């Protein structure tokens, strides 16, 4: 499992407990800034996904099932794209593997862009203004009491600055001022079984219709919505675990190595 912001690996405690009881071995990632560690500078999203892969292969050489949420989904999809031999299935929550500003309504695009700008600035200015900015946004998002607000810091928002670094690199490589899709992963092309689950009670969605089509075209591809907010595994833990376990059981026969990296 890979968490997002402003979470820690503890987000997955209940899920991991349920999966271990079913015989699964779980490796839980801890992302930069998540546990009070200081992050001095941001890098590109691709560099973070590479570091995540390096940690993965230290503990497991066989292909794995990715369970990813929020920013963890961004890094998980990038890992699956860059190291397909390491991924056999993907269960993604909330954030889709395809995202382009022209694929969502203008109002939602502006709102999402505004959040990323605020959080990127929070990381740049740091304590105390940036830290209180992160806590304020967490409150506005309805962040559940998974951890005290006093533990949320500006360092956790380093990923938002990484997003702008990555976009600048893409625009420079493409020699164009027009932004390209921030994510452009297709599980169907890789023949990777994929589950996508999202909550409906939030201001805007983090996926596009194109992503839904890509998931449904993948082996054992399923898209499920839940009557809750962004933190599905905390807001409806029993319902989520039942859904996840059922999909894992159904897709087990098709779990396989993805297309090797060329």
PDB file of N, CA, C and O in Angstrom, residues 88-134:
ATOM      1  N   UNK A  88       1.708  -6.551 -11.027  1.00  0.00           N
ATOM      2  CA  UNK A  88       0.821  -7.577 -11.555  1.00  0.00           C
ATOM      3  C   UNK A  88      -0.656  -7.190 -11.497  1.00  0.00           C
ATOM      4  O   UNK A  88      -1.454  -7.633 -12.304  1.00  0.00           O
ATOM      5  N   UNK A  89      -1.046  -6.365 -10.511  1.00  0.00           N
ATOM      6  CA  UNK A  89      -2.410  -5.848 -10.392  1.00  0.00           C
ATOM      7  C   UNK A  89      -2.365  -4.467  -9.745  1.00  0.00           C
ATOM      8  O   UNK A  89      -1.401  -4.136  -9.060  1.00  0.00           O
ATOM      9  N   UNK A  90      -3.433  -3.694  -9.967  1.00  0.00           N
ATOM     10  CA  UNK A  90      -3.522  -2.362  -9.361  1.00  0.00           C
ATOM     11  C   UNK A  90      -4.914  -2.164  -8.785  1.00  0.00           C
ATOM     12  O   UNK A  90      -5.921  -2.331  -9.485  1.00  0.00           O
ATOM     13  N   UNK A  91      -4.968  -1.799  -7.507  1.00  0.00           N
ATOM     14  CA  UNK A  91      -6.206  -1.353  -6.873  1.00  0.00           C
ATOM     15  C   UNK A  91      -5.994   0.107  -6.486  1.00  0.00           C
ATOM     16  O   UNK A  91      -5.215   0.405  -5.575  1.00  0.00           O
ATOM     17  N   UNK A  92      -6.639   1.006  -7.204  1.00  0.00           N
ATOM     18  CA  UNK A  92      -6.418   2.444  -7.022  1.00  0.00           C
ATOM     19  C   UNK A  92      -7.646   3.089  -6.389  1.00  0.00           C
ATOM     20  O   UNK A  92      -8.785   2.789  -6.773  1.00  0.00           O
ATOM     21  N   UNK A  93      -7.404   3.998  -5.462  1.00  0.00           N
ATOM     22  CA  UNK A  93      -8.479   4.683  -4.762  1.00  0.00           C
ATOM     23  C   UNK A  93      -8.402   6.182  -5.024  1.00  0.00           C
ATOM     24  O   UNK A  93      -7.346   6.797  -4.847  1.00  0.00           O
ATOM     25  N   UNK A  94      -9.505   6.725  -5.486  1.00  0.00           N
ATOM     26  CA  UNK A  94      -9.721   8.162  -5.587  1.00  0.00           C
ATOM     27  C   UNK A  94      -9.042   8.856  -6.763  1.00  0.00           C
ATOM     28  O   UNK A  94      -9.649   9.682  -7.422  1.00  0.00           O
ATOM     29  N   UNK A  95      -7.799   8.569  -7.042  1.00  0.00           N
ATOM     30  CA  UNK A  95      -7.078   9.263  -8.115  1.00  0.00           C
ATOM     31  C   UNK A  95      -6.860   8.304  -9.279  1.00  0.00           C
ATOM     32  O   UNK A  95      -6.314   7.213  -9.099  1.00  0.00           O
ATOM     33  N   UNK A  96      -7.299   8.726 -10.475  1.00  0.00           N
ATOM     34  CA  UNK A  96      -7.173   7.882 -11.658  1.00  0.00           C
ATOM     35  C   UNK A  96      -5.808   7.988 -12.313  1.00  0.00           C
ATOM     36  O   UNK A  96      -5.035   8.908 -12.043  1.00  0.00           O
ATOM     37  N   UNK A  97      -5.535   7.028 -13.186  1.00  0.00           N
ATOM     38  CA  UNK A  97      -4.243   6.989 -13.871  1.00  0.00           C
ATOM     39  C   UNK A  97      -4.175   7.836 -15.114  1.00  0.00           C
ATOM     40  O   UNK A  97      -3.140   7.895 -15.779  1.00  0.00           O
ATOM     41  N   UNK A  98      -5.274   8.502 -15.459  1.00  0.00           N
ATOM     42  CA  UNK A  98      -5.266   9.466 -16.568  1.00  0.00           C
ATOM     43  C   UNK A  98      -5.851  10.760 -16.038  1.00  0.00           C
ATOM     44  O   UNK A  98      -6.959  10.778 -15.502  1.00  0.00           O
ATOM     45  N   UNK A  99      -5.094  11.843 -16.184  1.00  0.00           N
ATOM     46  CA  UNK A  99      -5.626  13.137 -15.755  1.00  0.00           C
ATOM     47  C   UNK A  99      -5.077  14.229 -16.652  1.00  0.00           C
ATOM     48  O   UNK A  99      -3.871  14.394 -16.780  1.00  0.00           O
ATOM     49  N   UNK A 100      -5.993  14.941 -17.282  1.00  0.00           N
ATOM     50  CA  UNK A 100      -5.644  16.075 -18.132  1.00  0.00           C
ATOM     51  C   UNK A 100      -6.658  17.178 -17.868  1.00  0.00           C
ATOM     52  O   UNK A 100      -7.853  16.907 -17.703  1.00  0.00           O
ATOM     53  N   UNK A 101      -6.195  18.407 -17.802  1.00  0.00           N
ATOM     54  CA  UNK A 101      -7.093  19.511 -17.473  1.00  0.00           C
ATOM     55  C   UNK A 101      -8.242  19.661 -18.461  1.00  0.00           C
ATOM     56  O   UNK A 101      -9.324  20.095 -18.100  1.00  0.00           O
ATOM     57  N   UNK A 102      -7.996  19.260 -19.739  1.00  0.00           N
ATOM     58  CA  UNK A 102      -9.077  19.388 -20.709  1.00  0.00           C
ATOM     59  C   UNK A 102     -10.068  18.224 -20.618  1.00  0.00           C
ATOM     60  O   UNK A 102     -11.026  18.159 -21.377  1.00  0.00           O
ATOM     61  N   UNK A 103      -9.849  17.311 -19.666  1.00  0.00           N
ATOM     62  CA  UNK A 103     -10.739  16.177 -19.505  1.00  0.00           C
ATOM     63  C   UNK A 103     -11.730  16.340 -18.373  1.00  0.00           C
ATOM     64  O   UNK A 103     -12.538  15.446 -18.114  1.00  0.00           O
ATOM     65  N   UNK A 104     -11.675  17.480 -17.663  1.00  0.00           N
ATOM     66  CA  UNK A 104     -12.586  17.737 -16.549  1.00  0.00           C
ATOM     67  C   UNK A 104     -13.188  19.129 -16.714  1.00  0.00           C
ATOM     68  O   UNK A 104     -12.630  19.990 -17.413  1.00  0.00           O
ATOM     69  N   UNK A 105     -14.352  19.391 -16.094  1.00  0.00           N
ATOM     70  CA  UNK A 105     -14.976  20.708 -16.200  1.00  0.00           C
ATOM     71  C   UNK A 105     -14.038  21.819 -15.729  1.00  0.00           C
ATOM     72  O   UNK A 105     -13.209  21.621 -14.838  1.00  0.00           O
ATOM     73  N   UNK A 106     -14.187  22.994 -16.337  1.00  0.00           N
ATOM     74  CA  UNK A 106     -13.313  24.120 -16.037  1.00  0.00           C
ATOM     75  C   UNK A 106     -13.323  24.471 -14.553  1.00  0.00           C
ATOM     76  O   UNK A 106     -12.265  24.719 -13.962  1.00  0.00           O
ATOM     77  N   UNK A 107     -14.491  24.496 -13.930  1.00  0.00           N
ATOM     78  CA  UNK A 107     -14.588  24.858 -12.523  1.00  0.00           C
ATOM     79  C   UNK A 107     -13.785  23.894 -11.652  1.00  0.00           C
ATOM     80  O   UNK A 107     -13.068  24.310 -10.745  1.00  0.00           O
ATOM     81  N   UNK A 108     -13.871  22.598 -11.951  1.00  0.00           N
ATOM     82  CA  UNK A 108     -13.125  21.607 -11.184  1.00  0.00           C
ATOM     83  C   UNK A 108     -11.629  21.739 -11.445  1.00  0.00           C
ATOM     84  O   UNK A 108     -10.812  21.584 -10.526  1.00  0.00           O
ATOM     85  N   UNK A 109     -11.252  22.024 -12.690  1.00  0.00           N
ATOM     86  CA  UNK A 109      -9.837  22.194 -13.015  1.00  0.00           C
ATOM     87  C   UNK A 109      -9.233  23.345 -12.235  1.00  0.00           C
ATOM     88  O   UNK A 109      -8.138  23.230 -11.678  1.00  0.00           O
ATOM     89  N   UNK A 110      -9.954  24.464 -12.186  1.00  0.00           N
ATOM     90  CA  UNK A 110      -9.449  25.634 -11.472  1.00  0.00           C
ATOM     91  C   UNK A 110      -9.358  25.370  -9.976  1.00  0.00           C
ATOM     92  O   UNK A 110      -8.389  25.788  -9.321  1.00  0.00           O
ATOM     93  N   UNK A 111     -10.351  24.671  -9.423  1.00  0.00           N
ATOM     94  CA  UNK A 111     -10.340  24.371  -7.992  1.00  0.00           C
ATOM     95  C   UNK A 111      -9.166  23.460  -7.644  1.00  0.00           C
ATOM     96  O   UNK A 111      -8.453  23.692  -6.652  1.00  0.00           O
ATOM     97  N   UNK A 112      -8.956  22.437  -8.457  1.00  0.00           N
ATOM     98  CA  UNK A 112      -7.855  21.508  -8.194  1.00  0.00           C
ATOM     99  C   UNK A 112      -6.508  22.201  -8.362  1.00  0.00           C
ATOM    100  O   UNK A 112      -5.592  22.023  -7.542  1.00  0.00           O
ATOM    101  N   UNK A 113      -6.383  23.010  -9.408  1.00  0.00           N
ATOM    102  CA  UNK A 113      -5.134  23.740  -9.628  1.00  0.00           C
ATOM    103  C   UNK A 113      -4.860  24.687  -8.473  1.00  0.00           C
ATOM    104  O   UNK A 113      -3.717  24.821  -8.017  1.00  0.00           O
ATOM    105  N   UNK A 114      -5.923  25.333  -7.975  1.00  0.00           N
ATOM    106  CA  UNK A 114      -5.763  26.245  -6.844  1.00  0.00           C
ATOM    107  C   UNK A 114      -5.250  25.541  -5.601  1.00  0.00           C
ATOM    108  O   UNK A 114      -4.373  26.056  -4.892  1.00  0.00           O
ATOM    109  N   UNK A 115      -5.774  24.340  -5.335  1.00  0.00           N
ATOM    110  CA  UNK A 115      -5.296  23.567  -4.184  1.00  0.00           C
ATOM    111  C   UNK A 115      -3.823  23.223  -4.323  1.00  0.00           C
ATOM    112  O   UNK A 115      -3.045  23.346  -3.361  1.00  0.00           O
ATOM    113  N   UNK A 116      -3.415  22.797  -5.527  1.00  0.00           N
ATOM    114  CA  UNK A 116      -2.009  22.450  -5.734  1.00  0.00           C
ATOM    115  C   UNK A 116      -1.103  23.668  -5.567  1.00  0.00           C
ATOM    116  O   UNK A 116      -0.001  23.561  -5.006  1.00  0.00           O
ATOM    117  N   UNK A 117      -1.553  24.830  -6.032  1.00  0.00           N
ATOM    118  CA  UNK A 117      -0.747  26.045  -5.909  1.00  0.00           C
ATOM    119  C   UNK A 117      -0.590  26.428  -4.436  1.00  0.00           C
ATOM    120  O   UNK A 117       0.515  26.752  -3.975  1.00  0.00           O
ATOM    121  N   UNK A 118      -1.692  26.377  -3.682  1.00  0.00           N
ATOM    122  CA  UNK A 118      -1.639  26.711  -2.257  1.00  0.00           C
ATOM    123  C   UNK A 118      -0.688  25.782  -1.519  1.00  0.00           C
ATOM    124  O   UNK A 118       0.144  26.211  -0.713  1.00  0.00           O
ATOM    125  N   UNK A 119      -0.777  24.476  -1.802  1.00  0.00           N
ATOM    126  CA  UNK A 119       0.062  23.512  -1.106  1.00  0.00           C
ATOM    127  C   UNK A 119       1.529  23.626  -1.525  1.00  0.00           C
ATOM    128  O   UNK A 119       2.433  23.449  -0.695  1.00  0.00           O
ATOM    129  N   UNK A 120       1.764  23.899  -2.810  1.00  0.00           N
ATOM    130  CA  UNK A 120       3.150  24.103  -3.252  1.00  0.00           C
ATOM    131  C   UNK A 120       3.755  25.321  -2.565  1.00  0.00           C
ATOM    132  O   UNK A 120       4.915  25.290  -2.117  1.00  0.00           O
ATOM    133  N   UNK A 121       2.969  26.384  -2.447  1.00  0.00           N
ATOM    134  CA  UNK A 121       3.455  27.581  -1.744  1.00  0.00           C
ATOM    135  C   UNK A 121       3.669  27.293  -0.259  1.00  0.00           C
ATOM    136  O   UNK A 121       4.606  27.812   0.355  1.00  0.00           O
ATOM    137  N   UNK A 122       2.791  26.449   0.310  1.00  0.00           N
ATOM    138  CA  UNK A 122       2.945  26.083   1.724  1.00  0.00           C
ATOM    139  C   UNK A 122       4.281  25.398   1.959  1.00  0.00           C
ATOM    140  O   UNK A 122       4.967  25.662   2.952  1.00  0.00           O
ATOM    141  N   UNK A 123       4.665  24.528   1.036  1.00  0.00           N
ATOM    142  CA  UNK A 123       5.961  23.856   1.178  1.00  0.00           C
ATOM    143  C   UNK A 123       7.101  24.856   1.066  1.00  0.00           C
ATOM    144  O   UNK A 123       8.081  24.787   1.819  1.00  0.00           O
ATOM    145  N   UNK A 124       6.988  25.806   0.155  1.00  0.00           N
ATOM    146  CA  UNK A 124       8.060  26.771  -0.055  1.00  0.00           C
ATOM    147  C   UNK A 124       8.260  27.687   1.151  1.00  0.00           C
ATOM    148  O   UNK A 124       9.401  27.992   1.523  1.00  0.00           O
ATOM    149  N   UNK A 125       7.164  28.127   1.778  1.00  0.00           N
ATOM    150  CA  UNK A 125       7.301  29.076   2.890  1.00  0.00           C
ATOM    151  C   UNK A 125       7.544  28.356   4.210  1.00  0.00           C
ATOM    152  O   UNK A 125       8.112  28.938   5.146  1.00  0.00           O
ATOM    153  N   UNK A 126       7.135  27.083   4.308  1.00  0.00           N
ATOM    154  CA  UNK A 126       7.420  26.297   5.503  1.00  0.00           C
ATOM    155  C   UNK A 126       6.706  26.778   6.748  1.00  0.00           C
ATOM    156  O   UNK A 126       5.650  27.406   6.699  1.00  0.00           O
ATOM    157  N   UNK A 127       7.325  26.462   7.889  1.00  0.00           N
ATOM    158  CA  UNK A 127       6.749  26.830   9.188  1.00  0.00           C
ATOM    159  C   UNK A 127       6.880  28.331   9.434  1.00  0.00           C
ATOM    160  O   UNK A 127       7.892  28.910   9.064  1.00  0.00           O
ATOM    161  N   UNK A 128       5.852  28.984  10.036  1.00  0.00           N
ATOM    162  CA  UNK A 128       4.577  28.416  10.476  1.00  0.00           C
ATOM    163  C   UNK A 128       3.442  28.569   9.466  1.00  0.00           C
ATOM    164  O   UNK A 128       2.453  27.873   9.536  1.00  0.00           O
ATOM    165  N   UNK A 129       3.610  29.540   8.536  1.00  0.00           N
ATOM    166  CA  UNK A 129       2.501  29.866   7.628  1.00  0.00           C
ATOM    167  C   UNK A 129       2.117  28.657   6.770  1.00  0.00           C
ATOM    168  O   UNK A 129       0.939  28.308   6.629  1.00  0.00           O
ATOM    169  N   UNK A 130       3.122  28.010   6.191  1.00  0.00           N
ATOM    170  CA  UNK A 130       2.841  26.870   5.333  1.00  0.00           C
ATOM    171  C   UNK A 130       2.193  25.719   6.073  1.00  0.00           C
ATOM    172  O   UNK A 130       1.264  25.068   5.574  1.00  0.00           O
ATOM    173  N   UNK A 131       2.678  25.457   7.276  1.00  0.00           N
ATOM    174  CA  UNK A 131       2.123  24.362   8.072  1.00  0.00           C
ATOM    175  C   UNK A 131       0.663  24.608   8.408  1.00  0.00           C
ATOM    176  O   UNK A 131      -0.186  23.709   8.277  1.00  0.00           O
ATOM    177  N   UNK A 132       0.335  25.833   8.818  1.00  0.00           N
ATOM    178  CA  UNK A 132      -1.062  26.131   9.132  1.00  0.00           C
ATOM    179  C   UNK A 132      -1.931  26.142   7.870  1.00  0.00           C
ATOM    180  O   UNK A 132      -3.126  25.856   7.928  1.00  0.00           O
ATOM    181  N   UNK A 133      -1.323  26.455   6.734  1.00  0.00           N
ATOM    182  CA  UNK A 133      -2.062  26.364   5.479  1.00  0.00           C
ATOM    183  C   UNK A 133      -2.445  24.936   5.151  1.00  0.00           C
ATOM    184  O   UNK A 133      -3.573  24.652   4.709  1.00  0.00           O
ATOM    185  N   UNK A 134      -1.519  23.996   5.364  1.00  0.00           N
ATOM    186  CA  UNK A 134      -1.805  22.577   5.144  1.00  0.00           C
ATOM    187  C   UNK A 134      -2.919  22.104   6.077  1.00  0.00           C
ATOM    188  O   UNK A 134      -3.850  21.400   5.663  1.00  0.00           O
TER     189      UNK A 134
END
